Tab-separated table of C-alpha atoms in Angstrom:
chain	number	residue	atom	x	y	z
A	1	MET	CA	3.774	-33.102	-13.948
A	2	ILE	CA	3.114	-29.709	-12.566
A	3	ARG	CA	4.279	-29.207	-9.283
A	4	SER	CA	1.717	-27.787	-6.721
A	5	LEU	CA	2.631	-24.604	-4.926
A	6	GLY	CA	0.139	-25.552	-2.391
A	7	SER	CA	-2.078	-22.883	-0.995
A	8	ASP	CA	-1.811	-19.324	-1.556
A	9	PHE	CA	-1.266	-18.256	2.005
A	10	PRO	CA	0.218	-20.305	5.067
A	11	ASP	CA	-1.211	-20.076	8.415
A	12	GLY	CA	-0.858	-17.139	10.242
A	13	VAL	CA	-2.055	-13.672	9.648
A	14	ALA	CA	-1.453	-11.095	6.691
A	15	LEU	CA	-1.269	-7.161	7.835
A	16	VAL	CA	-2.810	-4.613	5.766
A	17	VAL	CA	-1.531	-1.326	7.137
A	18	GLY	CA	-4.266	1.583	5.889
A	19	GLY	CA	-6.636	-1.228	5.329
A	20	SER	CA	-9.464	1.609	6.342
A	21	GLY	CA	-8.891	3.477	2.971
A	22	GLY	CA	-10.588	2.568	-0.031
A	23	THR	CA	-8.161	0.434	-1.784
A	24	GLY	CA	-6.957	-0.956	1.494
A	25	GLN	CA	-10.545	-2.226	2.003
A	26	VAL	CA	-10.578	-3.985	-1.025
A	27	ILE	CA	-7.312	-5.515	-0.551
A	28	SER	CA	-8.464	-6.556	2.855
A	29	GLU	CA	-11.538	-8.377	1.602
A	30	ARG	CA	-9.371	-9.992	-1.270
A	31	LEU	CA	-6.901	-11.317	0.920
A	32	ALA	CA	-9.686	-13.009	3.007
A	33	ALA	CA	-11.198	-14.587	-0.166
A	34	ALA	CA	-7.781	-16.142	-0.922
A	35	GLY	CA	-7.800	-17.674	2.288
A	36	ALA	CA	-5.825	-15.354	4.429
A	37	ASN	CA	-6.710	-14.395	8.100
A	38	VAL	CA	-6.436	-10.311	8.006
A	39	ALA	CA	-5.358	-7.711	10.260
A	40	ILE	CA	-6.878	-4.448	9.376
A	41	THR	CA	-4.940	-1.267	10.762
A	42	TYR	CA	-6.559	2.237	10.712
A	43	ARG	CA	-5.504	5.408	12.548
A	44	ASN	CA	-8.552	7.392	12.753
A	45	ASN	CA	-10.995	6.149	10.308
A	46	ARG	CA	-12.510	3.039	12.297
A	47	ASP	CA	-15.717	3.069	10.398
A	48	GLY	CA	-13.841	2.102	7.253
A	49	ALA	CA	-11.968	-0.202	8.912
A	50	SER	CA	-15.139	-2.040	10.385
A	51	GLU	CA	-16.596	-1.868	6.944
A	52	ALA	CA	-13.616	-3.652	5.396
A	53	ALA	CA	-13.731	-6.244	8.360
A	54	ASN	CA	-17.115	-6.889	7.663
A	55	ASP	CA	-16.513	-7.688	4.162
A	56	ALA	CA	-13.553	-9.697	4.900
A	57	ALA	CA	-15.131	-11.911	7.573
A	58	THR	CA	-17.735	-13.088	4.846
A	59	HIS	CA	-15.015	-15.387	3.490
A	60	GLY	CA	-14.702	-17.290	6.777
A	61	GLY	CA	-11.529	-16.508	7.970
A	62	LYS	CA	-10.530	-14.597	11.212
A	63	VAL	CA	-10.174	-10.777	10.926
A	64	GLU	CA	-8.501	-8.527	13.520
A	65	LEU	CA	-8.864	-4.490	13.795
A	66	VAL	CA	-5.804	-2.727	14.993
A	67	GLN	CA	-5.603	1.217	15.704
A	68	LEU	CA	-2.245	1.999	14.627
A	69	ASP	CA	0.047	5.181	14.512
A	70	VAL	CA	2.887	4.641	11.966
A	71	THR	CA	4.831	7.335	13.343
A	72	ASP	CA	4.929	5.771	16.879
A	73	PRO	CA	7.217	2.604	16.510
A	74	ALA	CA	6.404	1.389	20.081
A	75	SER	CA	2.836	1.073	19.238
A	76	ILE	CA	3.649	-0.820	16.354
A	77	GLN	CA	6.108	-3.098	17.925
A	78	LYS	CA	3.150	-3.728	20.388
A	79	ALA	CA	0.760	-4.577	17.699
A	80	VAL	CA	3.011	-6.767	15.862
A	81	ALA	CA	3.574	-8.777	19.013
A	82	GLU	CA	0.148	-9.259	19.612
A	83	LEU	CA	-0.820	-10.363	16.246
A	84	VAL	CA	2.084	-13.074	16.472
A	85	ALA	CA	1.018	-14.212	19.961
A	86	LYS	CA	-2.637	-14.798	18.423
A	87	PHE	CA	-2.141	-16.238	15.244
A	88	GLY	CA	1.266	-17.607	15.525
A	89	ARG	CA	2.998	-16.249	12.286
A	90	LEU	CA	2.916	-12.955	10.267
A	91	HIS	CA	3.570	-13.845	6.824
A	92	THR	CA	2.212	-10.868	4.722
A	93	VAL	CA	2.706	-6.909	4.899
A	94	ILE	CA	0.802	-4.870	2.648
A	95	VAL	CA	1.130	-1.042	3.364
A	96	ALA	CA	-1.490	0.892	1.708
A	97	THR	CA	-1.380	3.851	3.481
A	98	GLY	CA	-1.849	7.354	1.764
A	99	TYR	CA	-1.127	10.652	3.514
A	100	ASP	CA	-4.011	13.349	2.829
A	101	ILE	CA	-1.943	15.553	0.735
A	102	GLN	CA	-2.544	18.976	-0.979
A	103	MET	CA	-1.747	19.221	-4.696
A	104	ARG	CA	1.428	21.549	-4.829
A	105	MET	CA	4.182	22.735	-7.274
A	106	ILE	CA	7.511	22.094	-5.587
A	107	HIS	CA	8.182	25.953	-5.143
A	108	GLU	CA	4.736	25.999	-3.314
A	109	VAL	CA	5.687	23.128	-0.694
A	110	THR	CA	6.656	24.405	2.570
A	111	PRO	CA	9.415	22.550	5.025
A	112	ASP	CA	6.485	21.739	7.441
A	113	GLU	CA	4.490	20.058	4.874
A	114	TRP	CA	7.578	18.235	3.668
A	115	ARG	CA	8.436	17.252	6.962
A	116	LYS	CA	4.916	15.713	7.830
A	117	VAL	CA	4.533	13.833	4.725
A	118	VAL	CA	8.096	12.310	5.148
A	119	ASP	CA	7.457	11.480	8.896
A	120	ASN	CA	4.191	9.952	7.917
A	121	ASP	CA	4.976	8.242	4.718
A	122	VAL	CA	8.996	7.527	4.529
A	123	ASN	CA	9.589	7.199	8.160
A	124	GLY	CA	6.442	5.723	8.866
A	125	PHE	CA	6.820	2.856	6.453
A	126	PHE	CA	10.584	2.126	7.802
A	127	ASN	CA	8.861	1.870	11.467
A	128	ILE	CA	6.600	-0.791	10.005
A	129	VAL	CA	9.484	-2.487	8.290
A	130	HIS	CA	11.570	-2.405	11.568
A	131	ALA	CA	8.773	-3.959	13.459
A	132	THR	CA	7.485	-6.755	10.966
A	133	LEU	CA	11.004	-7.895	9.334
A	134	PRO	CA	12.260	-9.937	12.392
A	135	GLU	CA	8.875	-11.937	12.064
A	136	LEU	CA	8.913	-12.392	8.403
A	137	ARG	CA	12.711	-13.302	8.588
A	138	LYS	CA	11.848	-16.401	11.013
A	139	SER	CA	9.669	-18.387	8.146
A	140	GLY	CA	9.718	-16.156	5.093
A	141	GLY	CA	7.049	-13.816	3.862
A	142	SER	CA	6.009	-10.996	1.654
A	143	TYR	CA	5.993	-7.249	1.660
A	144	VAL	CA	3.719	-5.352	-0.937
A	145	HIS	CA	3.791	-1.710	-1.094
A	146	ILE	CA	1.416	0.169	-2.725
A	147	GLY	CA	3.448	3.009	-4.505
A	148	SER	CA	3.002	5.838	-7.466
A	149	ALA	CA	3.504	5.418	-10.943
A	150	GLY	CA	4.720	8.770	-10.781
A	151	VAL	CA	7.949	7.714	-9.732
A	152	GLY	CA	8.125	6.807	-13.271
A	153	LYS	CA	6.811	9.738	-15.024
A	154	TRP	CA	6.392	12.854	-13.261
A	155	PRO	CA	3.000	14.203	-12.518
A	156	GLU	CA	2.961	17.648	-12.047
A	157	ARG	CA	1.819	19.120	-8.729
A	158	ASP	CA	1.938	15.378	-7.039
A	159	VAL	CA	5.641	15.943	-5.354
A	160	LEU	CA	4.328	15.212	-1.821
A	161	SER	CA	2.687	11.911	-2.942
A	162	VAL	CA	5.513	10.812	-5.770
A	163	ALA	CA	8.824	11.700	-3.650
A	164	PRO	CA	8.167	9.786	-0.811
A	165	LYS	CA	6.980	6.706	-2.391
A	166	GLY	CA	10.195	6.829	-4.510
A	167	ALA	CA	12.215	6.543	-1.421
A	168	ILE	CA	10.112	3.814	-0.206
A	169	GLN	CA	10.682	1.874	-3.364
A	170	GLN	CA	14.228	2.012	-3.096
A	171	LEU	CA	14.068	0.960	0.374
A	172	MET	CA	11.788	-2.433	-1.023
A	173	LYS	CA	14.420	-3.190	-3.484
A	174	GLY	CA	16.993	-3.280	-0.548
A	175	ILE	CA	14.800	-5.436	1.114
A	176	ALA	CA	14.324	-7.744	-1.598
A	177	ARG	CA	18.144	-7.847	-2.104
A	178	GLU	CA	19.084	-8.258	1.482
A	179	GLU	CA	16.510	-10.500	2.809
A	180	GLY	CA	15.731	-13.035	-0.077
A	181	GLY	CA	18.223	-15.492	1.561
A	182	ASN	CA	15.714	-15.513	4.599
A	183	GLY	CA	12.691	-16.231	2.181
A	184	VAL	CA	11.432	-12.491	2.220
A	185	ARG	CA	10.136	-11.070	-0.788
A	186	ALA	CA	9.287	-7.383	-1.482
A	187	ASN	CA	7.488	-5.777	-4.497
A	188	THR	CA	5.957	-2.619	-5.215
A	189	ILE	CA	2.772	-1.679	-7.116
A	190	ALA	CA	3.260	1.563	-8.987
A	191	ILE	CA	-0.424	2.891	-9.316
A	192	GLY	CA	-1.916	5.404	-11.500
A	193	VAL	CA	-5.020	7.462	-10.842
A	194	ILE	CA	-7.252	4.814	-8.735
A	195	ASP	CA	-11.109	6.037	-8.370
A	196	ALA	CA	-10.850	5.376	-4.640
A	197	GLY	CA	-9.478	7.010	-1.398
A	198	ILE	CA	-7.997	10.301	-1.207
A	199	PHE	CA	-8.659	10.585	-5.079
A	200	HIS	CA	-12.435	11.067	-4.373
A	201	ARG	CA	-11.483	14.116	-2.337
A	202	LEU	CA	-9.364	15.829	-4.951
A	203	LYS	CA	-11.152	14.872	-8.073
A	204	ASP	CA	-13.953	17.663	-7.629
A	205	THR	CA	-11.864	20.193	-6.010
A	206	ALA	CA	-8.309	20.202	-6.937
A	207	PHE	CA	-9.102	19.153	-10.457
A	208	ASP	CA	-11.410	20.520	-13.138
A	209	ALA	CA	-13.050	19.009	-16.170
A	210	ALA	CA	-10.290	19.655	-18.590
A	211	TRP	CA	-8.017	17.880	-16.384
A	212	HIS	CA	-9.875	14.685	-16.055
A	213	GLU	CA	-10.136	15.064	-19.914
A	214	GLN	CA	-6.330	15.316	-20.382
A	215	VAL	CA	-5.459	12.741	-18.069
A	216	GLN	CA	-7.642	9.871	-19.159
A	217	ALA	CA	-6.567	10.881	-22.836
A	218	THR	CA	-2.827	9.955	-21.617
A	219	ILE	CA	-4.253	6.588	-20.152
A	220	ALA	CA	-3.940	3.818	-22.902
A	221	LEU	CA	-7.007	2.413	-21.344
A	222	HIS	CA	-8.598	5.792	-21.302
A	223	ARG	CA	-10.087	5.245	-17.862
A	224	TYR	CA	-9.321	5.340	-14.370
A	225	GLY	CA	-8.339	2.406	-12.240
A	226	LEU	CA	-10.528	0.341	-9.759
A	227	PRO	CA	-9.177	-0.559	-6.490
A	228	GLU	CA	-10.446	-4.010	-7.163
A	229	GLU	CA	-7.604	-3.959	-9.933
A	230	VAL	CA	-5.088	-2.999	-7.617
A	231	ALA	CA	-6.152	-5.313	-4.955
A	232	GLU	CA	-6.004	-8.273	-7.235
A	233	THR	CA	-2.229	-7.375	-8.072
A	234	ALA	CA	-1.499	-6.965	-4.558
A	235	VAL	CA	-3.105	-10.355	-3.376
A	236	PHE	CA	-1.091	-12.106	-6.390
A	237	LEU	CA	2.172	-10.612	-5.194
A	238	ALA	CA	1.651	-11.466	-1.605
A	239	SER	CA	0.733	-15.193	-2.368
A	240	ALA	CA	2.451	-18.438	-3.118
A	241	ARG	CA	1.733	-17.766	-6.957
A	242	ALA	CA	4.256	-15.028	-6.864
A	243	GLY	CA	6.755	-17.133	-4.870
A	244	TYR	CA	9.704	-16.108	-7.450
A	245	VAL	CA	8.812	-12.613	-8.002
A	246	THR	CA	10.762	-10.145	-5.763
A	247	GLY	CA	12.377	-6.671	-5.953
A	248	GLN	CA	9.767	-5.446	-8.772
A	249	THR	CA	7.767	-2.650	-9.488
A	250	ILE	CA	4.725	-3.545	-11.232
A	251	SER	CA	2.773	-0.720	-12.858
A	252	CYS	CA	-0.966	-0.755	-12.520
A	253	ASP	CA	-1.651	2.487	-14.344
A	254	GLY	CA	-3.771	1.587	-17.472
A	255	GLY	CA	-0.926	2.372	-19.429
A	256	TRP	CA	-0.428	5.718	-18.360
A	257	ASN	CA	3.306	5.258	-18.688
A	258	LEU	CA	3.352	4.178	-22.150
């Protein structure tokens, strides 16, 4: 007889940091469709967060909007405490933030640009972990980080995205190793070019037709990815269906790394 894993998600709430962005919006809806209550964060893009909340609410669960600045540890602590007080438990943290970077060769990056990206991406991620890990340690739970396929295969001019995500990827492995005994899992999705979010701004300004043709030729599936495809992977990793998966980096890049 096959053992039942129970429901995909327990009672409580799943937190989607960066849920107002293109991929974050779809992740939020997919979590709700899988039966989770969802808290969607945003910094400035309240319209995007509201759109995500409306889509998620159609699935019948509870949805919360949270304005959050990941560079402010106190605000994160306050938001997490309020969510736990309202929902009783925090069981999932999905980080889908993306700092609005410029495409640069390494020699073109200024110290100020580097500092801003590291403060938002790396330090901001640590601030999220610092505030949420005590809650996940109480009853177990899952971290999912939306990382970059560039950590495994260097994409020229993408240092401001790839380098910070590489640091976060190592932190995720550490969480998985150190907190597994507390029932905490941590996994990264290494995404390739996804036709959503910041890429919509870049694809017509930073890249010409030759670039698009060249990149798609290097992808085994010969197309860009969809946010829905990332979301399905994220929800699986966060759910009980992936209960024995931790410390992993799962590629969602259409075979770009092959």
